[in-house]
GROMACS .gro file of C-alpha atoms in nm:
model
  346
    1MET     CA    1   2.121  -1.204  -3.740
    2LYS     CA    2   2.451  -1.012  -3.736
    3ALA     CA    3   2.483  -0.684  -3.547
    4ALA     CA    4   2.752  -0.452  -3.410
    5VAL     CA    5   2.705  -0.479  -3.034
    6ILE     CA    6   2.840  -0.231  -2.779
    7GLU     CA    7   3.003  -0.430  -2.499
    8PRO     CA    8   3.200  -0.328  -2.187
    9ARG     CA    9   3.576  -0.374  -2.189
   10ASP     CA   10   3.851  -0.246  -1.956
   11GLY     CA   11   3.637   0.029  -1.810
   12GLY     CA   12   3.518   0.143  -2.153
   13THR     CA   13   3.330  -0.012  -2.441
   14THR     CA   14   3.409  -0.199  -2.760
   15LEU     CA   15   3.216  -0.301  -3.071
   16THR     CA   16   3.173  -0.668  -3.153
   17VAL     CA   17   3.001  -0.788  -3.470
   18ARG     CA   18   2.825  -1.108  -3.367
   19ASP     CA   19   2.502  -1.303  -3.386
   20VAL     CA   20   2.212  -1.167  -3.183
   21ASP     CA   21   1.844  -1.253  -3.154
   22GLU     CA   22   1.599  -1.108  -3.401
   23PRO     CA   23   1.446  -0.778  -3.280
   24ARG     CA   24   1.109  -0.786  -3.113
   25THR     CA   25   0.834  -0.585  -3.277
   26GLY     CA   26   0.534  -0.427  -3.109
   27PRO     CA   27   0.194  -0.342  -3.255
   28ARG     CA   28   0.314   0.002  -3.371
   29ASP     CA   29   0.648  -0.119  -3.508
   30VAL     CA   30   0.772  -0.219  -3.849
   31LEU     CA   31   1.048  -0.474  -3.904
   32VAL     CA   32   1.310  -0.349  -4.147
   33ALA     CA   33   1.578  -0.534  -4.341
   34VAL     CA   34   1.859  -0.281  -4.310
   35ARG     CA   35   2.041  -0.202  -4.633
   36ALA     CA   36   2.261   0.084  -4.511
   37ALA     CA   37   2.325   0.271  -4.186
   38ALA     CA   38   2.524   0.581  -4.098
   39VAL     CA   39   2.803   0.649  -3.849
   40ASN     CA   40   2.756   0.966  -3.644
   41ARG     CA   41   2.958   1.159  -3.388
   42ALA     CA   42   2.714   1.046  -3.120
   43ASP     CA   43   2.816   0.688  -3.198
   44LEU     CA   44   3.171   0.775  -3.098
   45ARG     CA   45   3.039   0.853  -2.751
   46ARG     CA   46   2.863   0.516  -2.745
   47ALA     CA   47   2.532   0.702  -2.727
   48ALA     CA   48   2.311   0.407  -2.819
   49SER     CA   49   2.064   0.500  -2.547
   50HIS     CA   50   1.995   0.843  -2.697
   51PHE     CA   51   1.746   0.696  -2.944
   52SER     CA   52   1.537   0.387  -2.887
   53ALA     CA   53   1.431   0.172  -3.180
   54SER     CA   54   1.084   0.153  -3.032
   55GLU     CA   55   0.928   0.229  -2.698
   56GLY     CA   56   1.014  -0.050  -2.456
   57ALA     CA   57   1.291  -0.193  -2.676
   58VAL     CA   58   1.499  -0.465  -2.506
   59GLY     CA   59   1.802  -0.675  -2.592
   60PRO     CA   60   2.173  -0.613  -2.652
   61ALA     CA   61   2.303  -0.259  -2.697
   62ILE     CA   62   2.335  -0.244  -3.074
   63GLY     CA   63   2.512   0.059  -3.217
   64GLY     CA   64   2.394   0.297  -3.486
   65LEU     CA   65   2.138   0.577  -3.480
   66GLU     CA   66   2.000   0.596  -3.835
   67MET     CA   67   1.941   0.359  -4.122
   68ALA     CA   68   1.752   0.284  -4.443
   69GLY     CA   69   1.598  -0.043  -4.552
   70GLU     CA   70   1.298  -0.239  -4.672
   71VAL     CA   71   0.996  -0.313  -4.454
   72THR     CA   72   0.944  -0.689  -4.412
   73ASP     CA   73   0.668  -0.695  -4.150
   74VAL     CA   74   0.427  -0.452  -3.984
   75GLY     CA   75   0.249  -0.449  -3.649
   76ALA     CA   76  -0.128  -0.465  -3.611
   77GLU     CA   77  -0.162  -0.092  -3.532
   78VAL     CA   78   0.069   0.036  -3.807
   79CYS     CA   79  -0.082   0.270  -4.065
   80GLY     CA   80   0.078   0.441  -4.362
   81VAL     CA   81   0.364   0.190  -4.394
   82ALA     CA   82   0.342  -0.143  -4.577
   83VAL     CA   83   0.557  -0.449  -4.640
   84GLY     CA   84   0.796  -0.373  -4.925
   85ASP     CA   85   0.818   0.002  -4.855
   86ARG     CA   86   1.161   0.165  -4.863
   87ILE     CA   87   1.201   0.368  -4.547
   88MET     CA   88   1.468   0.566  -4.362
   89ALA     CA   89   1.463   0.653  -3.995
   90MET     CA   90   1.650   0.807  -3.703
   91THR     CA   91   1.640   0.509  -3.469
   92GLY     CA   92   1.863   0.307  -3.239
   93GLY     CA   93   2.004  -0.037  -3.319
   94ALA     CA   94   2.077   0.058  -3.680
   95TRP     CA   95   2.402  -0.140  -3.719
   96ALA     CA   96   2.225  -0.470  -3.768
   97GLU     CA   97   2.078  -0.680  -4.044
   98ARG     CA   98   1.728  -0.607  -3.913
   99VAL     CA   99   1.579  -0.348  -3.682
  100SER     CA  100   1.239  -0.280  -3.531
  101VAL     CA  101   1.124   0.080  -3.579
  102ASP     CA  102   0.821   0.266  -3.450
  103HIS     CA  103   0.631   0.341  -3.771
  104ARG     CA  104   0.590   0.705  -3.664
  105LEU     CA  105   0.967   0.749  -3.707
  106ALA     CA  106   0.968   0.601  -4.058
  107VAL     CA  107   1.003   0.829  -4.360
  108ALA     CA  108   0.966   0.717  -4.721
  109VAL     CA  109   1.295   0.709  -4.913
  110PRO     CA  110   1.293   0.959  -5.204
  111ARG     CA  111   1.235   0.762  -5.522
  112ASP     CA  112   1.568   0.855  -5.687
  113PHE     CA  113   1.780   0.786  -5.376
  114ASP     CA  114   1.996   0.479  -5.340
  115TRP     CA  115   2.031   0.311  -5.002
  116LEU     CA  116   2.352   0.498  -4.916
  117GLN     CA  117   2.193   0.838  -4.974
  118ALA     CA  118   1.886   0.734  -4.776
  119ALA     CA  119   2.091   0.626  -4.475
  120ALA     CA  120   2.282   0.956  -4.490
  121THR     CA  121   1.968   1.168  -4.463
  122PRO     CA  122   1.765   1.140  -4.138
  123ILE     CA  123   1.987   1.273  -3.859
  124SER     CA  124   2.172   1.547  -4.046
  125PHE     CA  125   1.868   1.691  -4.223
  126MET     CA  126   1.622   1.648  -3.936
  127THR     CA  127   1.854   1.810  -3.682
  128ALA     CA  128   1.962   2.090  -3.917
  129TYR     CA  129   1.602   2.170  -4.011
  130ASP     CA  130   1.492   2.159  -3.648
  131ALA     CA  131   1.771   2.404  -3.563
  132LEU     CA  132   1.689   2.644  -3.846
  133ALA     CA  133   1.310   2.627  -3.850
  134ASP     CA  134   1.216   2.564  -3.488
  135ALA     CA  135   1.505   2.692  -3.275
  136ALA     CA  136   1.627   2.982  -3.492
  137ARG     CA  137   1.294   3.052  -3.664
  138LEU     CA  138   1.486   3.155  -3.974
  139ALA     CA  139   1.292   3.405  -4.186
  140ARG     CA  140   1.329   3.461  -4.559
  141GLY     CA  141   1.593   3.725  -4.630
  142GLU     CA  142   1.796   3.664  -4.313
  143SER     CA  143   2.165   3.569  -4.313
  144VAL     CA  144   2.318   3.253  -4.167
  145LEU     CA  145   2.665   3.146  -4.051
  146VAL     CA  146   2.728   2.770  -4.020
  147GLN     CA  147   3.025   2.695  -3.796
  148GLY     CA  148   3.151   2.349  -3.891
  149GLY     CA  149   3.010   2.364  -4.242
  150SER     CA  150   3.195   2.055  -4.367
  151SER     CA  151   3.026   1.825  -4.114
  152ALA     CA  152   2.724   1.626  -4.230
  153ALA     CA  153   2.491   1.849  -4.028
  154GLY     CA  154   2.670   2.155  -4.161
  155ILE     CA  155   2.629   2.043  -4.523
  156ALA     CA  156   2.258   1.991  -4.456
  157ALA     CA  157   2.222   2.327  -4.280
  158ILE     CA  158   2.385   2.516  -4.569
  159GLN     CA  159   2.149   2.363  -4.824
  160LEU     CA  160   1.841   2.403  -4.607
  161ALA     CA  161   1.918   2.767  -4.526
  162ARG     CA  162   1.942   2.844  -4.897
  163VAL     CA  163   1.611   2.678  -4.990
  164MET     CA  164   1.446   2.844  -4.689
  165GLY     CA  165   1.529   3.181  -4.843
  166ALA     CA  166   1.838   3.295  -4.653
  167SER     CA  167   1.986   3.603  -4.819
  168THR     CA  168   2.345   3.493  -4.755
  169VAL     CA  169   2.494   3.175  -4.611
  170PHE     CA  170   2.845   3.165  -4.466
  171ALA     CA  171   3.017   2.842  -4.364
  172THR     CA  172   3.349   2.759  -4.201
  173SER     CA  173   3.609   2.485  -4.222
  174THR     CA  174   3.974   2.454  -4.121
  175THR     CA  175   4.072   2.256  -4.434
  176PRO     CA  176   4.142   2.429  -4.770
  177TRP     CA  177   3.998   2.157  -4.996
  178LYS     CA  178   3.684   2.142  -4.781
  179LEU     CA  179   3.640   2.518  -4.829
  180SER     CA  180   3.633   2.452  -5.204
  181MET     CA  181   3.368   2.184  -5.154
  182LEU     CA  182   3.161   2.423  -4.944
  183ARG     CA  183   3.168   2.685  -5.220
  184GLU     CA  184   3.018   2.427  -5.453
  185LEU     CA  185   2.717   2.423  -5.220
  186GLY     CA  186   2.662   2.791  -5.292
  187CYS     CA  187   2.784   2.954  -4.972
  188HIS     CA  188   3.061   3.194  -4.872
  189ALA     CA  189   3.332   2.963  -4.733
  190LEU     CA  190   3.557   3.109  -4.463
  191GLY     CA  191   3.859   2.968  -4.281
  192ALA     CA  192   3.747   2.875  -3.930
  193ASP     CA  193   4.090   2.922  -3.777
  194SER     CA  194   4.117   3.282  -3.890
  195ARG     CA  195   4.118   3.545  -3.615
  196ASP     CA  196   3.950   3.770  -3.868
  197LEU     CA  197   3.645   3.548  -3.920
  198ALA     CA  198   3.406   3.786  -3.747
  199ALA     CA  199   3.562   4.082  -3.930
  200ALA     CA  200   3.511   3.904  -4.263
  201VAL     CA  201   3.147   3.832  -4.181
  202LEU     CA  202   3.087   4.191  -4.073
  203ASP     CA  203   3.253   4.321  -4.389
  204LEU     CA  204   3.035   4.098  -4.608
  205THR     CA  205   2.718   4.206  -4.425
  206ASP     CA  206   2.790   4.581  -4.434
  207GLY     CA  207   2.882   4.578  -4.066
  208ARG     CA  208   2.554   4.428  -3.952
  209GLY     CA  209   2.652   4.068  -3.875
  210VAL     CA  210   2.446   3.755  -3.932
  211ASP     CA  211   2.096   3.693  -3.804
  212VAL     CA  212   2.152   3.325  -3.727
  213VAL     CA  213   2.458   3.122  -3.629
  214ILE     CA  214   2.434   2.743  -3.645
  215ASP     CA  215   2.724   2.630  -3.427
  216ILE     CA  216   2.831   2.268  -3.473
  217VAL     CA  217   3.182   2.327  -3.335
  218GLY     CA  218   3.147   2.468  -2.983
  219HIS     CA  219   3.446   2.530  -2.751
  220GLY     CA  220   3.673   2.797  -2.902
  221VAL     CA  221   3.427   2.950  -3.150
  222VAL     CA  222   3.169   3.073  -2.898
  223GLN     CA  223   3.313   3.425  -2.888
  224GLN     CA  224   3.347   3.424  -3.268
  225ASN     CA  225   2.977   3.351  -3.290
  226ILE     CA  226   2.891   3.649  -3.073
  227ASP     CA  227   3.130   3.880  -3.260
  228ALA     CA  228   2.983   3.774  -3.597
  229ALA     CA  229   2.619   3.796  -3.489
  230ALA     CA  230   2.390   4.089  -3.549
  231VAL     CA  231   2.207   4.269  -3.272
  232ARG     CA  232   1.931   4.032  -3.155
  233GLY     CA  233   2.098   3.751  -3.345
  234ARG     CA  234   2.023   3.388  -3.262
  235ILE     CA  235   2.302   3.141  -3.191
  236ILE     CA  236   2.194   2.777  -3.208
  237CYS     CA  237   2.429   2.535  -3.032
  238LEU     CA  238   2.375   2.225  -3.242
  239GLY     CA  239   2.705   2.039  -3.203
  240ARG     CA  240   3.020   2.029  -2.994
  241LEU     CA  241   3.283   1.888  -3.230
  242ALA     CA  242   3.566   2.080  -3.062
  243GLY     CA  243   3.446   2.039  -2.705
  244THR     CA  244   3.167   2.115  -2.462
  245GLN     CA  245   3.326   2.408  -2.276
  246GLY     CA  246   3.349   2.763  -2.409
  247SER     CA  247   3.393   3.116  -2.273
  248PHE     CA  248   3.266   3.447  -2.402
  249ASP     CA  249   3.230   3.816  -2.320
  250LEU     CA  250   2.904   3.853  -2.130
  251ASP     CA  251   2.903   4.228  -2.190
  252GLU     CA  252   2.914   4.190  -2.570
  253PHE     CA  253   2.659   3.910  -2.548
  254SER     CA  254   2.427   4.136  -2.352
  255ARG     CA  255   2.494   4.446  -2.561
  256LYS     CA  256   2.379   4.262  -2.873
  257ARG     CA  257   2.082   4.108  -2.688
  258ILE     CA  258   2.169   3.770  -2.838
  259HIS     CA  259   1.954   3.462  -2.797
  260MET     CA  260   2.161   3.144  -2.748
  261ILE     CA  261   1.965   2.821  -2.777
  262GLY     CA  262   2.081   2.464  -2.718
  263VAL     CA  263   1.953   2.181  -2.937
  264THR     CA  264   1.966   1.806  -2.873
  265PHE     CA  265   1.743   1.503  -2.923
  266ARG     CA  266   1.872   1.323  -2.614
  267THR     CA  267   1.620   1.480  -2.377
  268ARG     CA  268   1.320   1.472  -2.610
  269SER     CA  269   1.027   1.244  -2.553
  270MET     CA  270   0.912   1.007  -2.824
  271GLN     CA  271   0.614   1.234  -2.887
  272GLU     CA  272   0.848   1.529  -2.948
  273ARG     CA  273   1.050   1.320  -3.191
  274PHE     CA  274   0.736   1.215  -3.375
  275ARG     CA  275   0.651   1.584  -3.423
  276VAL     CA  276   0.999   1.654  -3.563
  277VAL     CA  277   0.960   1.364  -3.807
  278ASP     CA  278   0.612   1.480  -3.911
  279ARG     CA  279   0.742   1.828  -3.987
  280PHE     CA  280   1.040   1.685  -4.176
  281ARG     CA  281   0.805   1.466  -4.379
  282ASP     CA  282   0.585   1.764  -4.469
  283GLU     CA  283   0.842   2.038  -4.523
  284VAL     CA  284   1.178   1.879  -4.613
  285LEU     CA  285   1.100   1.550  -4.786
  286PRO     CA  286   0.943   1.724  -5.090
  287GLN     CA  287   1.267   1.919  -5.143
  288LEU     CA  288   1.467   1.597  -5.123
  289GLU     CA  289   1.230   1.439  -5.375
  290ARG     CA  290   1.285   1.728  -5.616
  291GLY     CA  291   1.663   1.714  -5.573
  292GLU     CA  292   1.682   2.069  -5.438
  293ILE     CA  293   1.882   1.942  -5.140
  294LEU     CA  294   2.091   1.626  -5.124
  295PRO     CA  295   2.297   1.432  -4.869
  296VAL     CA  296   2.667   1.389  -4.937
  297VAL     CA  297   2.810   1.039  -4.891
  298ASP     CA  298   3.182   1.040  -4.828
  299ARG     CA  299   3.288   0.680  -4.767
  300THR     CA  300   3.132   0.338  -4.715
  301PHE     CA  301   3.238   0.043  -4.501
  302ALA     CA  302   3.118  -0.311  -4.446
  303LEU     CA  303   2.950  -0.395  -4.116
  304ALA     CA  304   3.252  -0.605  -4.023
  305ALA     CA  305   3.464  -0.288  -4.048
  306VAL     CA  306   3.242  -0.067  -3.834
  307ASP     CA  307   3.526   0.006  -3.590
  308GLU     CA  308   3.738   0.127  -3.882
  309ALA     CA  309   3.447   0.344  -3.995
  310GLU     CA  310   3.439   0.504  -3.650
  311ARG     CA  311   3.812   0.573  -3.661
  312TYR     CA  312   3.776   0.731  -4.004
  313LEU     CA  313   3.497   0.959  -3.884
  314GLN     CA  314   3.703   1.053  -3.577
  315SER     CA  315   3.998   1.148  -3.800
  316GLY     CA  316   3.804   1.438  -3.951
  317LYS     CA  317   3.930   1.359  -4.301
  318GLY     CA  318   3.589   1.319  -4.458
  319PHE     CA  319   3.336   1.552  -4.617
  320GLY     CA  320   2.985   1.421  -4.569
  321LYS     CA  321   2.847   1.099  -4.426
  322VAL     CA  322   3.026   0.776  -4.339
  323ILE     CA  323   2.798   0.483  -4.424
  324ILE     CA  324   2.784   0.115  -4.328
  325ASP     CA  325   2.675  -0.077  -4.638
  326LEU     CA  326   2.485  -0.388  -4.529
  327ASP     CA  327   2.481  -0.515  -4.887
  328VAL     CA  328   2.857  -0.576  -4.862
  329ALA     CA  329   2.959  -0.922  -4.741
  330LEU     CA  330   3.003  -0.926  -4.364
  331ASN     CA  331   3.359  -1.049  -4.391
  332ALA     CA  332   3.461  -0.781  -4.639
  333ALA     CA  333   3.717  -0.517  -4.560
  334ALA     CA  334   3.633  -0.148  -4.583
  335ILE     CA  335   3.546  -0.041  -4.932
  336GLY     CA  336   3.649   0.285  -5.092
  337LEU     CA  337   3.498   0.625  -5.137
  338THR     CA  338   3.162   0.669  -5.301
  339GLY     CA  339   3.210   0.910  -5.589
  340ASP     CA  340   3.576   0.947  -5.497
  341LYS     CA  341   3.747   1.278  -5.568
  342PRO     CA  342   4.121   1.342  -5.528
  343ARG     CA  343   4.182   1.513  -5.195
  344PRO     CA  344   4.514   1.661  -5.086
  345ASP     CA  345   4.522   1.511  -4.737
  346ARG     CA  346   4.472   1.152  -4.851
   0.00000   0.00000   0.00000
């Protein structure tokens, strides 16, 4: 089968689309014919080891961390998943024609979703919901600020916060047309590069500040988060798009008695991930089924153009998910935007 393999080159790594052996499946695994897979920021760091397709997986380092496809075979100990099922999953080795997935990571694709939407769903919605529900413990009537609102995780967090009963949702972006897109999601969109961001948030919350900050940016916005937060506010460090280092005023942090919580899946055991998936299946999947929340697909590429897909994601020009469409011929060039809208910077 064809797959995008991460290989060493000149002290770094490169992606090569080539033939590899079929994946091995264990008794708790399902074999999936991949129809679409997503490109994530973690892929840019060559983080293939952050998620394993199944416990004890071996073979070449295949890129990709989430996908959607059709089940073609099931292990002897698999329950709840059958051949022919449409599933989506957060799992390693996704940039391939087939992948072996532990069935406990598999989630049924909402019936009205196409493959592109399905592949765009697992990581952004699972991580955003984990941040809001588990880390922040968002309560109905509380307010939320999403730093990096135009990222895929940010788009998911905005929608989830609203359906979870947040009184007000604020979101930031540095790009004017993206601010317009954020407003369409029903939030207050604010320019992230404004020195008056915290002042704007305080003004719109009658001087109180927000109860929860979901920070997907990191680096230079850490002090903004503290300034915009309410007393006893919770800041959830979900992403680090702008960098991993940040400084802040410890006195203001302490005065407000702020809780700052880091979130990642890299250090979680498989059992912890299974619990996240179970909760997602119970509490988020029904909302996806009803169309109350939806992934946003920005652009699709063929598997042969996966390196171009990575460059596009790195450019920051998109709004929503970048998807590898496995239904496109392997020798095809990148294909255009899904649901294309005119955008000023293109």
